[in-house]
Short mmCIF file of C-alpha atoms in Angstrom, two decimals:
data_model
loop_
_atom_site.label_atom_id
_atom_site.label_comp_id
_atom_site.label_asym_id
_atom_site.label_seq_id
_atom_site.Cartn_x
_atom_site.Cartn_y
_atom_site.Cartn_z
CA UNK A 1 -2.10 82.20 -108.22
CA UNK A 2 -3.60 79.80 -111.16
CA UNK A 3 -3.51 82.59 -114.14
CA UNK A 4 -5.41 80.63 -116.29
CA UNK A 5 -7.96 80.25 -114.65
CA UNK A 6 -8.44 83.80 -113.81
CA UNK A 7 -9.69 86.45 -115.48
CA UNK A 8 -9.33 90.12 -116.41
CA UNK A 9 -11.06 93.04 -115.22
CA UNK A 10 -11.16 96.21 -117.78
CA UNK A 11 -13.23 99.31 -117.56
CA UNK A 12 -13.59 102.03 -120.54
CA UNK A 13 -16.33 103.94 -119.67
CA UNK A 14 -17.95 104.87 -116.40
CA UNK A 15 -18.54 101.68 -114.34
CA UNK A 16 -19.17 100.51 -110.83
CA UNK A 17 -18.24 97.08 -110.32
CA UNK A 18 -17.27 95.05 -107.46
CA UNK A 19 -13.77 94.02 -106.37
CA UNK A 20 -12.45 89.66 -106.19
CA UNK A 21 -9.78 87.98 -107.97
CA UNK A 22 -8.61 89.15 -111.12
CA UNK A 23 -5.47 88.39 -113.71
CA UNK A 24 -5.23 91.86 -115.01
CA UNK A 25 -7.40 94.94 -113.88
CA UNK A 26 -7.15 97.91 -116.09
CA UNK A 27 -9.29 100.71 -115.59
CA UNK A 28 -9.38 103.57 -118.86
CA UNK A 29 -12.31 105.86 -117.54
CA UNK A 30 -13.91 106.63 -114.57
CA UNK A 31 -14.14 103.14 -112.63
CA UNK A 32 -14.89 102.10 -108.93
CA UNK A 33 -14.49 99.04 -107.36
CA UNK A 34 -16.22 98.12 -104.29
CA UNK A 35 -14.06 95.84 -102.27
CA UNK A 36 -11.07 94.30 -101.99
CA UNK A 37 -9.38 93.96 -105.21
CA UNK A 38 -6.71 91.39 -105.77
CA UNK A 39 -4.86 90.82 -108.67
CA UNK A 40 -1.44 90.26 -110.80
CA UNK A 41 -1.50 93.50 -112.86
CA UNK A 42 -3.35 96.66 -111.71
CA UNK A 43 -2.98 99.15 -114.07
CA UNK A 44 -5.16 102.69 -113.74
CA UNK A 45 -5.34 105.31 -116.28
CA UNK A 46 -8.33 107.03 -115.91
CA UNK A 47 -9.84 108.08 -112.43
CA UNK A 48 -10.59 105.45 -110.12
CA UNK A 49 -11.83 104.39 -107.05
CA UNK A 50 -11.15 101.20 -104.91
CA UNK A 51 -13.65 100.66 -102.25
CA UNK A 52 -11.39 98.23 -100.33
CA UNK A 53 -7.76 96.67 -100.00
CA UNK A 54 -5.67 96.20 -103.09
CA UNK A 55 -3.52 93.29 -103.25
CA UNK A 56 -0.81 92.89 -106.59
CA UNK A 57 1.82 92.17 -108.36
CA UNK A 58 2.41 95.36 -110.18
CA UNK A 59 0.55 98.43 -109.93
CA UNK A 60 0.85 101.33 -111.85
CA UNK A 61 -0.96 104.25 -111.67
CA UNK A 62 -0.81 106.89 -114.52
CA UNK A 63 -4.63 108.88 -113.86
CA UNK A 64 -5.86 110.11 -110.19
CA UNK A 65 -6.46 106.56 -108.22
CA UNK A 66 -8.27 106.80 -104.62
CA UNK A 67 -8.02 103.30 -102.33
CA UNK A 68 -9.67 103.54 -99.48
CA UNK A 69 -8.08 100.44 -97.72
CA UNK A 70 -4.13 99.56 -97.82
CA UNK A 71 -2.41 98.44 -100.63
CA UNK A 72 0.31 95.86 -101.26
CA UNK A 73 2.21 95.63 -103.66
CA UNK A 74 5.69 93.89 -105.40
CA UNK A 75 5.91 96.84 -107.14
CA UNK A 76 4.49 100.37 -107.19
CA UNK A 77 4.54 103.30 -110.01
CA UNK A 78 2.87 106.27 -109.72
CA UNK A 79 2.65 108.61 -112.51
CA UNK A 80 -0.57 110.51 -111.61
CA UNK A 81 -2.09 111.24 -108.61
CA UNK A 82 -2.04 108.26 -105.87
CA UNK A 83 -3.97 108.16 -102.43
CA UNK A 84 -4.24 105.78 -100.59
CA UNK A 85 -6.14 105.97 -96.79
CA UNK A 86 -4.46 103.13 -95.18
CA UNK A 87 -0.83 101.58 -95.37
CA UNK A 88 1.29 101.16 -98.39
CA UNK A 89 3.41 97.82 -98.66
CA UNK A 90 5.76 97.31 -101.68
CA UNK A 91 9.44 96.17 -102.33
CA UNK A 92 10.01 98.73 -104.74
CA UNK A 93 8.14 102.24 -104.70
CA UNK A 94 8.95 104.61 -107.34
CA UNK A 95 6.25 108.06 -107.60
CA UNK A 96 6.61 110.73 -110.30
CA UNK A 97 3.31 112.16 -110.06
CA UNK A 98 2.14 112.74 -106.60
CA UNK A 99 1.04 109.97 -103.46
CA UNK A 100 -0.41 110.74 -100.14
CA UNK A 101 -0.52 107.82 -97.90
CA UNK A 102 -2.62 107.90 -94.33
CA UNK A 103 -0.67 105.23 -92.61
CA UNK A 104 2.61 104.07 -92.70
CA UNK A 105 4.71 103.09 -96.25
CA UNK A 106 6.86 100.05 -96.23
CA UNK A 107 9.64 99.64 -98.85
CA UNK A 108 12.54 98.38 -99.52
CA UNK A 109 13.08 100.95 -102.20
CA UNK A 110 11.77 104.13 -102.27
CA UNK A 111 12.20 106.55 -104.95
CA UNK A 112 10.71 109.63 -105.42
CA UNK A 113 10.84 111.99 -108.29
CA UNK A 114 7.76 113.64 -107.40
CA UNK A 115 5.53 114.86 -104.54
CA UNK A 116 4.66 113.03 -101.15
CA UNK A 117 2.71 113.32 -97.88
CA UNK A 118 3.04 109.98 -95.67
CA UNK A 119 1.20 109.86 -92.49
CA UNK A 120 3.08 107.58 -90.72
CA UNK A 121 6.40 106.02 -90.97
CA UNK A 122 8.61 105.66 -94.49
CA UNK A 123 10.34 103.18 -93.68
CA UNK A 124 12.52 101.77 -96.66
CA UNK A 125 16.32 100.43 -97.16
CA UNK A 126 16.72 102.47 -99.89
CA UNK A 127 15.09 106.04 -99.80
CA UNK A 128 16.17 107.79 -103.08
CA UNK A 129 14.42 111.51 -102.98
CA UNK A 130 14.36 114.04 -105.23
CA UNK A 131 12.26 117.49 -103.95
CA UNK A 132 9.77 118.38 -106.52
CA UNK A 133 7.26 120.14 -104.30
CA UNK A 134 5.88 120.04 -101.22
CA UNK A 135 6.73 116.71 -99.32
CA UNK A 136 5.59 115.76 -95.80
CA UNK A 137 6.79 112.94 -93.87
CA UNK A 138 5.80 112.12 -90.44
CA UNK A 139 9.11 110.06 -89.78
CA UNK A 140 11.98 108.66 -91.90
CA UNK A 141 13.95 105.41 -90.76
CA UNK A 142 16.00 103.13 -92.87
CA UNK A 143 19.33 102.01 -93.69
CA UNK A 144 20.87 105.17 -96.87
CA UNK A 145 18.36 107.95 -97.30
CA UNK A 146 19.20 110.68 -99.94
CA UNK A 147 16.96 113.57 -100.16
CA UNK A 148 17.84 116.13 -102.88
CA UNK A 149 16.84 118.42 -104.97
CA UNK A 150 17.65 119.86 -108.35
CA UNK A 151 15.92 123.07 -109.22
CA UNK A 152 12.61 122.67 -111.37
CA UNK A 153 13.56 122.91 -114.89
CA UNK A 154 11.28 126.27 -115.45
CA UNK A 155 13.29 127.65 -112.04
CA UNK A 156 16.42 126.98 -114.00
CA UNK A 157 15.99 128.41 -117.17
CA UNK A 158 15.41 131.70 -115.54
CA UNK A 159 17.50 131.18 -112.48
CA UNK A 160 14.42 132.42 -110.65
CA UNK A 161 14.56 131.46 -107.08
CA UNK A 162 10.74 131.90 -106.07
CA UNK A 163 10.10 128.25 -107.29
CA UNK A 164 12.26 126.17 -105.96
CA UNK A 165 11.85 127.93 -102.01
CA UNK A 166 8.19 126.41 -101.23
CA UNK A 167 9.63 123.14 -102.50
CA UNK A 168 11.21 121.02 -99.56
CA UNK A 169 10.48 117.88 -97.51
CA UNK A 170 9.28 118.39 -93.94
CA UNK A 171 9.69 115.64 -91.41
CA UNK A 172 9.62 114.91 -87.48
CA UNK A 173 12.58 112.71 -87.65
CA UNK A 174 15.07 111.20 -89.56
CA UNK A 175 17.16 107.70 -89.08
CA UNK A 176 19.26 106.12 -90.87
CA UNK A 177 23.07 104.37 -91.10
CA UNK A 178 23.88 107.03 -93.93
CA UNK A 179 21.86 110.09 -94.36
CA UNK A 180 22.46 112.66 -97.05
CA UNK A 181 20.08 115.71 -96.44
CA UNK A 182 19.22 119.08 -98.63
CA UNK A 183 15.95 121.36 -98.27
CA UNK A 184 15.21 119.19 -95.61
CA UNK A 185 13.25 120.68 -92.59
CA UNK A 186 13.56 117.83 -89.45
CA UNK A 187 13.32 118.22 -85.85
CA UNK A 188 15.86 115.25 -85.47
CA UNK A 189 18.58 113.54 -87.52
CA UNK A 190 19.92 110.65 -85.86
CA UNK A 191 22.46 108.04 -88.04
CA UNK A 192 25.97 107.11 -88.60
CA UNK A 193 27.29 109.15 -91.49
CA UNK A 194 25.11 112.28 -92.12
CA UNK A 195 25.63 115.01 -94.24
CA UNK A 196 23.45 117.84 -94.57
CA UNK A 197 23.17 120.32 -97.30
CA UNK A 198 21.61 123.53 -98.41
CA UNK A 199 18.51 124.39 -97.30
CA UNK A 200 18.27 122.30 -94.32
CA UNK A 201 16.41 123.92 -91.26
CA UNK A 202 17.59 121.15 -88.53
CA UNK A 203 16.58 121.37 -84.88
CA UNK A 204 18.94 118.71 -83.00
CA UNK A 205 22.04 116.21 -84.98
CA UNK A 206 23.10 113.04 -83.63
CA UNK A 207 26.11 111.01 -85.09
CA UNK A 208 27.88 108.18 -84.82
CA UNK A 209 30.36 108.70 -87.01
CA UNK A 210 30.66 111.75 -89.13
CA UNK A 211 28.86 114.88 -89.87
CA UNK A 212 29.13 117.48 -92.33
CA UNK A 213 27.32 120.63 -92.42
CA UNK A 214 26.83 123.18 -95.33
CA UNK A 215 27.16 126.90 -94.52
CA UNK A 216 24.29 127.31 -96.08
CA UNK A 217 22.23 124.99 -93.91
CA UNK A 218 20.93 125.95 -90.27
CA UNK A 219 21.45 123.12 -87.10
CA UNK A 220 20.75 124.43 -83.96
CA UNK A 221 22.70 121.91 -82.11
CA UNK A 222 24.66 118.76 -82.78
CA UNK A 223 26.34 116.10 -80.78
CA UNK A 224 28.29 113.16 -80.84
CA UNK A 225 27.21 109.72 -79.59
CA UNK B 1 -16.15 128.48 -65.86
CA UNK B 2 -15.68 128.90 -69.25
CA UNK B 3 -12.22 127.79 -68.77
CA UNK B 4 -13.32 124.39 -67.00
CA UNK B 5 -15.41 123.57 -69.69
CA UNK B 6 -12.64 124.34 -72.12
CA UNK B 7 -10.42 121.82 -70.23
CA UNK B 8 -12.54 119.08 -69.12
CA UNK B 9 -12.53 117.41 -72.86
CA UNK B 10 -8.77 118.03 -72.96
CA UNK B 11 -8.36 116.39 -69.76
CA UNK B 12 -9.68 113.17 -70.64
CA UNK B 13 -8.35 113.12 -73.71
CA UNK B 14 -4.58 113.03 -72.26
CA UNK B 15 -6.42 109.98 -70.13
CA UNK B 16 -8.01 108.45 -72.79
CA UNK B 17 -4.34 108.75 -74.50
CA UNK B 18 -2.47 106.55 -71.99
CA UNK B 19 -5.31 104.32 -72.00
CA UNK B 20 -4.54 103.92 -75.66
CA UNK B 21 -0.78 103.47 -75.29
CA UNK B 22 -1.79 101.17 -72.26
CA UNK B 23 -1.07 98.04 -73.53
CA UNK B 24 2.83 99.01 -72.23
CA UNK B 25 2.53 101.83 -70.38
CA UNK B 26 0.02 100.12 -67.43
CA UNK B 27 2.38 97.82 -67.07
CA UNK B 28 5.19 100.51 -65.60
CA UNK B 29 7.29 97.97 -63.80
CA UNK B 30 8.43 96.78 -67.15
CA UNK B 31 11.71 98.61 -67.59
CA UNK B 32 11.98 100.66 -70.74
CA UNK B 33 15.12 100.98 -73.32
CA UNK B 34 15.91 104.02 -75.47
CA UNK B 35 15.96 103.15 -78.98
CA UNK B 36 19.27 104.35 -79.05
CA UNK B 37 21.01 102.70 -76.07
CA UNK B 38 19.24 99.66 -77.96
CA UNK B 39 21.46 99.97 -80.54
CA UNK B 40 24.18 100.76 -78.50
CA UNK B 41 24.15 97.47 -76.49
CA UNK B 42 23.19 95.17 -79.44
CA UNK B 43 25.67 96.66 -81.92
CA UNK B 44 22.68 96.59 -84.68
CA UNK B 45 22.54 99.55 -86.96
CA UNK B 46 19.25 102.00 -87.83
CA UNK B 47 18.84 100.09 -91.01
CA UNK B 48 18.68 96.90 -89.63
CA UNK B 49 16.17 97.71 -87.15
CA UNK B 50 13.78 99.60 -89.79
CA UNK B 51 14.12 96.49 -92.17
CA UNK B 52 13.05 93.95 -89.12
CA UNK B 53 9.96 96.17 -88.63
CA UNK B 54 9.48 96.18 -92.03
CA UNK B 55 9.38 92.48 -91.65
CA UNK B 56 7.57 92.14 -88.90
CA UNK B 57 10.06 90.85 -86.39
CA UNK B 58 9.84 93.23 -83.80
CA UNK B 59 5.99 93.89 -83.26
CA UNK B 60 4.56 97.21 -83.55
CA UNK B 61 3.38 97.94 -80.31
CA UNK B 62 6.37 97.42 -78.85
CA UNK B 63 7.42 100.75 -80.46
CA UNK B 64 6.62 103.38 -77.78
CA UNK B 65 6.74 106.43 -78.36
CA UNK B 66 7.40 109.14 -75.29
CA UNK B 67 8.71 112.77 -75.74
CA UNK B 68 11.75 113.85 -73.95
CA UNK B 69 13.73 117.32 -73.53
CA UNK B 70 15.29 116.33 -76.55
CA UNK B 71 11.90 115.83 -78.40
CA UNK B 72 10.24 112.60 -79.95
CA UNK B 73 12.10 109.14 -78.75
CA UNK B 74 11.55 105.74 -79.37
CA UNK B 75 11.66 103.47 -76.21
CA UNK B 76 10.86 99.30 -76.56
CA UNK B 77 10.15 96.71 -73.62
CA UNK B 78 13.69 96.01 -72.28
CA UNK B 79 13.97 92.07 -71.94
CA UNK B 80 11.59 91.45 -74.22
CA UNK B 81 13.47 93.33 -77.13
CA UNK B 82 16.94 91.81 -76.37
CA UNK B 83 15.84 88.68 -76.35
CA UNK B 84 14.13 89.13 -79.43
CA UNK B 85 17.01 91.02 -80.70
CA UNK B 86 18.95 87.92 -79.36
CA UNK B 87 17.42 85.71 -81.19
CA UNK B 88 17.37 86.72 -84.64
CA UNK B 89 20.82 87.50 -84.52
CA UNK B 90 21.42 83.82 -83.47
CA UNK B 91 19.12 82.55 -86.42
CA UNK B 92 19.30 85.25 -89.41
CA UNK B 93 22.22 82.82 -90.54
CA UNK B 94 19.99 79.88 -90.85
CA UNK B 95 16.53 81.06 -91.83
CA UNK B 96 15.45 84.24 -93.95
CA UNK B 97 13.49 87.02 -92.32
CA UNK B 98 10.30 85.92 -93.84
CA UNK B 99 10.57 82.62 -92.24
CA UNK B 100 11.79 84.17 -88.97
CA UNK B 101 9.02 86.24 -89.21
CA UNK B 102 6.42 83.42 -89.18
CA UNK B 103 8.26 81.37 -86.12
CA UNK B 104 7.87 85.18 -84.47
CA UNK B 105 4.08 85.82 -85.57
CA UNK B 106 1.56 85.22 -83.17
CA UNK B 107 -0.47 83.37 -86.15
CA UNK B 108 -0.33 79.25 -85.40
CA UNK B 109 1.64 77.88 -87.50
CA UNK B 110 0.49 75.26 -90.20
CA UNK B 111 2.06 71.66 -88.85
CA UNK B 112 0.45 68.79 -87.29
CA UNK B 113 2.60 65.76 -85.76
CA UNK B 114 1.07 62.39 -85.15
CA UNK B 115 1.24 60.67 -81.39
CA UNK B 116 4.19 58.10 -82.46
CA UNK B 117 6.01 61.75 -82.89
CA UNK B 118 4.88 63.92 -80.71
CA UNK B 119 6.31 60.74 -77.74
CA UNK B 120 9.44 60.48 -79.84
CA UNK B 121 10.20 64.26 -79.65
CA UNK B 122 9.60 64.40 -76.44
CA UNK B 123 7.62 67.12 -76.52
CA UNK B 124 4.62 65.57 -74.78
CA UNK B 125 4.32 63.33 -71.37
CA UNK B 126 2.30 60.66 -71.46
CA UNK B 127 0.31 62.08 -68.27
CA UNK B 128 -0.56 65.07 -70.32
CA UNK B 129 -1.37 63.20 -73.52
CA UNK B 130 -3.52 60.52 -71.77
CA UNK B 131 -5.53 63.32 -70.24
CA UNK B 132 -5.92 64.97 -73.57
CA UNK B 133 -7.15 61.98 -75.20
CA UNK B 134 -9.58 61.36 -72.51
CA UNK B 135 -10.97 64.44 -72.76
CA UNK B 136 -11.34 64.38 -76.67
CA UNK B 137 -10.97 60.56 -77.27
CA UNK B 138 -8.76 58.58 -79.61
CA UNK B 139 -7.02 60.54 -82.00
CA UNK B 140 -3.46 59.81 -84.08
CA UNK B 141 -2.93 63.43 -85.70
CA UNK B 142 -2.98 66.63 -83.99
CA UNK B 143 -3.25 70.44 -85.39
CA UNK B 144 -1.51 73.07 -83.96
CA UNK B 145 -4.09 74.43 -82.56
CA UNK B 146 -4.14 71.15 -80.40
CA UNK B 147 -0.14 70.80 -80.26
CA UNK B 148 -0.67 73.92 -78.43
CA UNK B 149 -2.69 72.87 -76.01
CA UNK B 150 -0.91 69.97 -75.09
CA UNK B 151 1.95 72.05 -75.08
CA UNK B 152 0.85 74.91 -72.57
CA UNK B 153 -1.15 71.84 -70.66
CA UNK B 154 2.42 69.88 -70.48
CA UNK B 155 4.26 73.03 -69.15
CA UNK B 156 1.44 73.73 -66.42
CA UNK B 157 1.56 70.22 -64.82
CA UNK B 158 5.25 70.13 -65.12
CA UNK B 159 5.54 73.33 -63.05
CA UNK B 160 3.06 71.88 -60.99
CA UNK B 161 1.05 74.89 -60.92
CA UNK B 162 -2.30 72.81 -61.95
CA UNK B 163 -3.64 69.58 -60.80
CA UNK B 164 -4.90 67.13 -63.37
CA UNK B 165 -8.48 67.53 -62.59
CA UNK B 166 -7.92 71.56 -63.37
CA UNK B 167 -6.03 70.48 -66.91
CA UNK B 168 -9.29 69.20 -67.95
CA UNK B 169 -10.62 73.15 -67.73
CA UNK B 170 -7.55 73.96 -69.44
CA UNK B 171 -7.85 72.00 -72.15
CA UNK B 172 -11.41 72.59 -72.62
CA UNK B 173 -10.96 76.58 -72.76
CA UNK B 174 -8.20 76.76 -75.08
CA UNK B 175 -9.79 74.03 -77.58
CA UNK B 176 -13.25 76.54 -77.52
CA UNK B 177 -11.67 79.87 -77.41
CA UNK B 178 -8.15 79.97 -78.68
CA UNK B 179 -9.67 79.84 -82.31
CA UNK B 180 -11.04 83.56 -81.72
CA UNK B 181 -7.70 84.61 -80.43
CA UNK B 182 -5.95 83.47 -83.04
CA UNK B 183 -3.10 85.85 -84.97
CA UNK B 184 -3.42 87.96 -81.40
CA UNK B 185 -1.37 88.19 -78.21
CA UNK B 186 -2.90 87.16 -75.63
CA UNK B 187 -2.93 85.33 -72.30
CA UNK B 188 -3.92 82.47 -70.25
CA UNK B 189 -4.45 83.12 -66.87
CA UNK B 190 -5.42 80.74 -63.88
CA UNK B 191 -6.97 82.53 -61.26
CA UNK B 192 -7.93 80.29 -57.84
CA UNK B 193 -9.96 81.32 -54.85
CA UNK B 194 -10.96 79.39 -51.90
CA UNK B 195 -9.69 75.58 -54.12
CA UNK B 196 -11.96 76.84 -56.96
CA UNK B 197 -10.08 77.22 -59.57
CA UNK B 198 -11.00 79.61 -63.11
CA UNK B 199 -9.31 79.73 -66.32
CA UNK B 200 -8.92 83.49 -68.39
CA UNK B 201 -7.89 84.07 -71.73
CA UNK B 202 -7.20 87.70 -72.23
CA UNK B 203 -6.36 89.45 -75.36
CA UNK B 204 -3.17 91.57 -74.93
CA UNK B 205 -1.93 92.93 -72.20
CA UNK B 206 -4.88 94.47 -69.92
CA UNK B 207 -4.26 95.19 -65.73
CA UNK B 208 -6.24 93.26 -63.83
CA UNK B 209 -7.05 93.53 -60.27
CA UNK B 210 -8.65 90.47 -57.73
CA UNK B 211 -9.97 90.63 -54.60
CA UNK B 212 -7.65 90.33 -51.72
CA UNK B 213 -8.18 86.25 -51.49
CA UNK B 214 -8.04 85.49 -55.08
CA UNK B 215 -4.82 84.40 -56.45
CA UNK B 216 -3.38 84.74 -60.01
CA UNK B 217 -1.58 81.00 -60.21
CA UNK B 218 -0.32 81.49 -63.50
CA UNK B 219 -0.40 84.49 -66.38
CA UNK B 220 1.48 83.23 -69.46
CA UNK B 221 1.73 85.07 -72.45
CA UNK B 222 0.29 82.60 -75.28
CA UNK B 223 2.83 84.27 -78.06
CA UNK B 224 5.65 83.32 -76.17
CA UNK B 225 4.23 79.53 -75.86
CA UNK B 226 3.10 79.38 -79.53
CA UNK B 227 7.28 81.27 -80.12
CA UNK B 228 8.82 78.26 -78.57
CA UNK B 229 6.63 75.61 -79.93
CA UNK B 230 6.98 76.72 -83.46
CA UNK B 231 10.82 76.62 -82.55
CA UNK B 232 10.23 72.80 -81.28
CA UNK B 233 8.84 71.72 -84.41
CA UNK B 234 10.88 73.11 -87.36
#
């Protein structure tokens, strides 16, 4: 892409415009685009709307940003609100606000410190989760998956349980090489090395390698492959 | 009553469903493999398979998803995912994924080769090439859109499954239609009746059934072609 040559896109106020080839997009207020939007910066602050496909370098998304198409993306931030109603490409994913996808997310690093629902397949290398909330997740593959969770700070302070039970990641399935699981429901864990924590509700384990359960944690039925 | 009415949607939704899935599951003769004897065999791990999705190596649709007693499983196309599975494993050392993942894309690829090359490489007889040029006169560089052509035209008369005067139709049908296919699978099929001979080009994998005197001659899958040309050239 010729930066010079292109130019940038910034809305304050309460605009409509349409989408096309930008350097940097920045939206402040309450902005739609109609079309497909491609650009090397797309940062969103305010509430927005993207009538079409977002392509970019970066994208960061701090206010409540709708796309209606798919998004790609070298990288992806989300510290607001995120959805997005088709797929979700990017080599690095990282959401501390909230993101609900429709199709499938594509990653090579996904790390969550905040709330999810993905339609379709996450499928990442890396998938780095911390529970804040309720997560849903059609299926999980990749190579290490780590889903967490450390008790909401408010939970903590008053060691009050009622927060952090609603809280947990729902899935169909899960598979990986090396899976480390905790308030995870799934209805299958498949992998090499698993290990599965408190809180876990799992319907069926299979391992290559090794498997440790908590006492805490519920598996109906295991088995070695 | 009630009930029938209840059901009748229901019904043809489960049909409509296979229909969907079709593009494998009509073709039941292909033998299926469990995702996990898959990995078994091959010796691959979870995490390499997600990341050649991810890449688009191994196409989606080949994913196919059936429920067993155990619940949700992933089954693939037997031969054609081990030889896929073959083949990046043979080349991951040489070329990265992205570039593996063009040579494996159904989208042409962007080369041309001039005639003094395309004779030197072999890839071409002179029988197929003269018959080309008749058809679309004098020309020194060619597309790959044409090297394609030429390619799937060389392969037919090799085999011997077409005569020269049908390689004219051949050529004419994939220089006027293969443009719409383009970036799709999809296949060339030569379909003969009574001497008269009529070329298809089908996008993905649809069943297809003749009457009892026609005769399907040849059914290639274009990917494949475009898969082993793209090999050719780099």
């Amino acid at each position: 892409m010729e930066n010079e040559t292109l130019r940038d896109l910034k809305i304050s106020g309460i605009t409509s415009t349409s989408g096309g080839l930008f350097h940097n997009v920045r939206i402040d207020g309450i902005g739609k685009v109609v079309g497909d939007l491609e650009c090397v910066d797309f940062h969103a602050s305010g509430k927005s709307n993207v009538n079409g496909n977002v392509k970019t370098n970066l994208v960061h998304i701090q206010g409540m940003t709708t796309i209606q198409g798919n998004m790609q993306a070298k990288k992806a931030v989300v510290h607001g609100h995120a959805a997005i109603k088709g797929y979700l490409m990017s080599d690095d994913i990282e959401i501390h606000g909230s993101l609900s996808v429709k199709g499938n997310c594509d990653s090579e690093r996904f790390f969550a410190r905040g709330s999810f629902s993905i339609e379709g397949l996450l499928n990442a290398d890396m998938i780095d989760v911390t529970i804040h909330g309720y997560n849903r997740v059609r299926e999980i593959g990749g190579a290490v998956i780590r889903i967490r969770k450390s008790p909401t700070r408010f939970a903590r302070m008053f060691k009050f349980p009622f927060f952090t039970f609603s809280s947990k990641l729902v899935t169909d399935s899960i598979e990986g090489d090396e899976i480390v699981l905790e308030w995870t429901q799934a209805k299958i864990v498949r992998g090499n090395h698993i290990t599965i924590g408190p809180g876990c509700e799992i319907g069926r384990v299979e391992y290559k390698n090794d498997l440790k359960v908590a006492t805490e944690a519920k598996v109906k039925e295991h088995e070695k492959i | 009553m009630t009930r029938k009415k209840i059901y009748r949607p229901l019904q043809r939704n489960i049909v409509m469903l296979h229909f969907i899935q079709g593009g494998v599951l009509v073709n039941m003769d292909e033998n299926l493999i469990s995702k996990k004897e898959l990995l078994e065999l091959t010796g691959i791990s979870y995490g390499q398979l997600y990341r050649w999705k991810r890449k688009n190596l191994i196409p989606e649709d080949w994913f196919i998803r059936r429920s067993t007693f155990t619940g949700q499983e992933t089954f693939f196309p037997k031969d054609k995912i081990l030889a896929r599975i073959d083949r990046i494993i043979n080349m991951k050392d040489d070329l990265s994924l992205d570039q593996l993942a063009d040579m494996f894309s159904p989208n042409p690829a962007e080369a041309s080769l001039s005639i003094e090359e395309l004779m030197k490489r072999n890839i071409v007889s002179q029988t197929a090439l003269n018959l080309y040029l008749d058809q679309y006169g004098e020309r020194n560089i060619f597309a790959f859109a044409e090297l394609l052509s030429l390619y799937v035209l060389e392969k037919l008369l090799q085999t011997g499954e077409i005569s020269l005067e049908e390689g004219k139709n051949l050529i004419q049908v994939m220089e006027e239609n293969y443009k719409k296919f383009a970036g799709k699978e999809c296949e060339l099929l030569l379909i003969r009746k009574m001497g008269i001979s009529i070329f298809l080009l089908l996008s993905s994998a649809a069943d297809l059934f003749l009457e009892t005197r026609a005769k399907v001659v040849v059914r290639m899958n274009l990917a494949n072609m475009i898969e082993e040309l793209k090999i050719i050239l780099s």
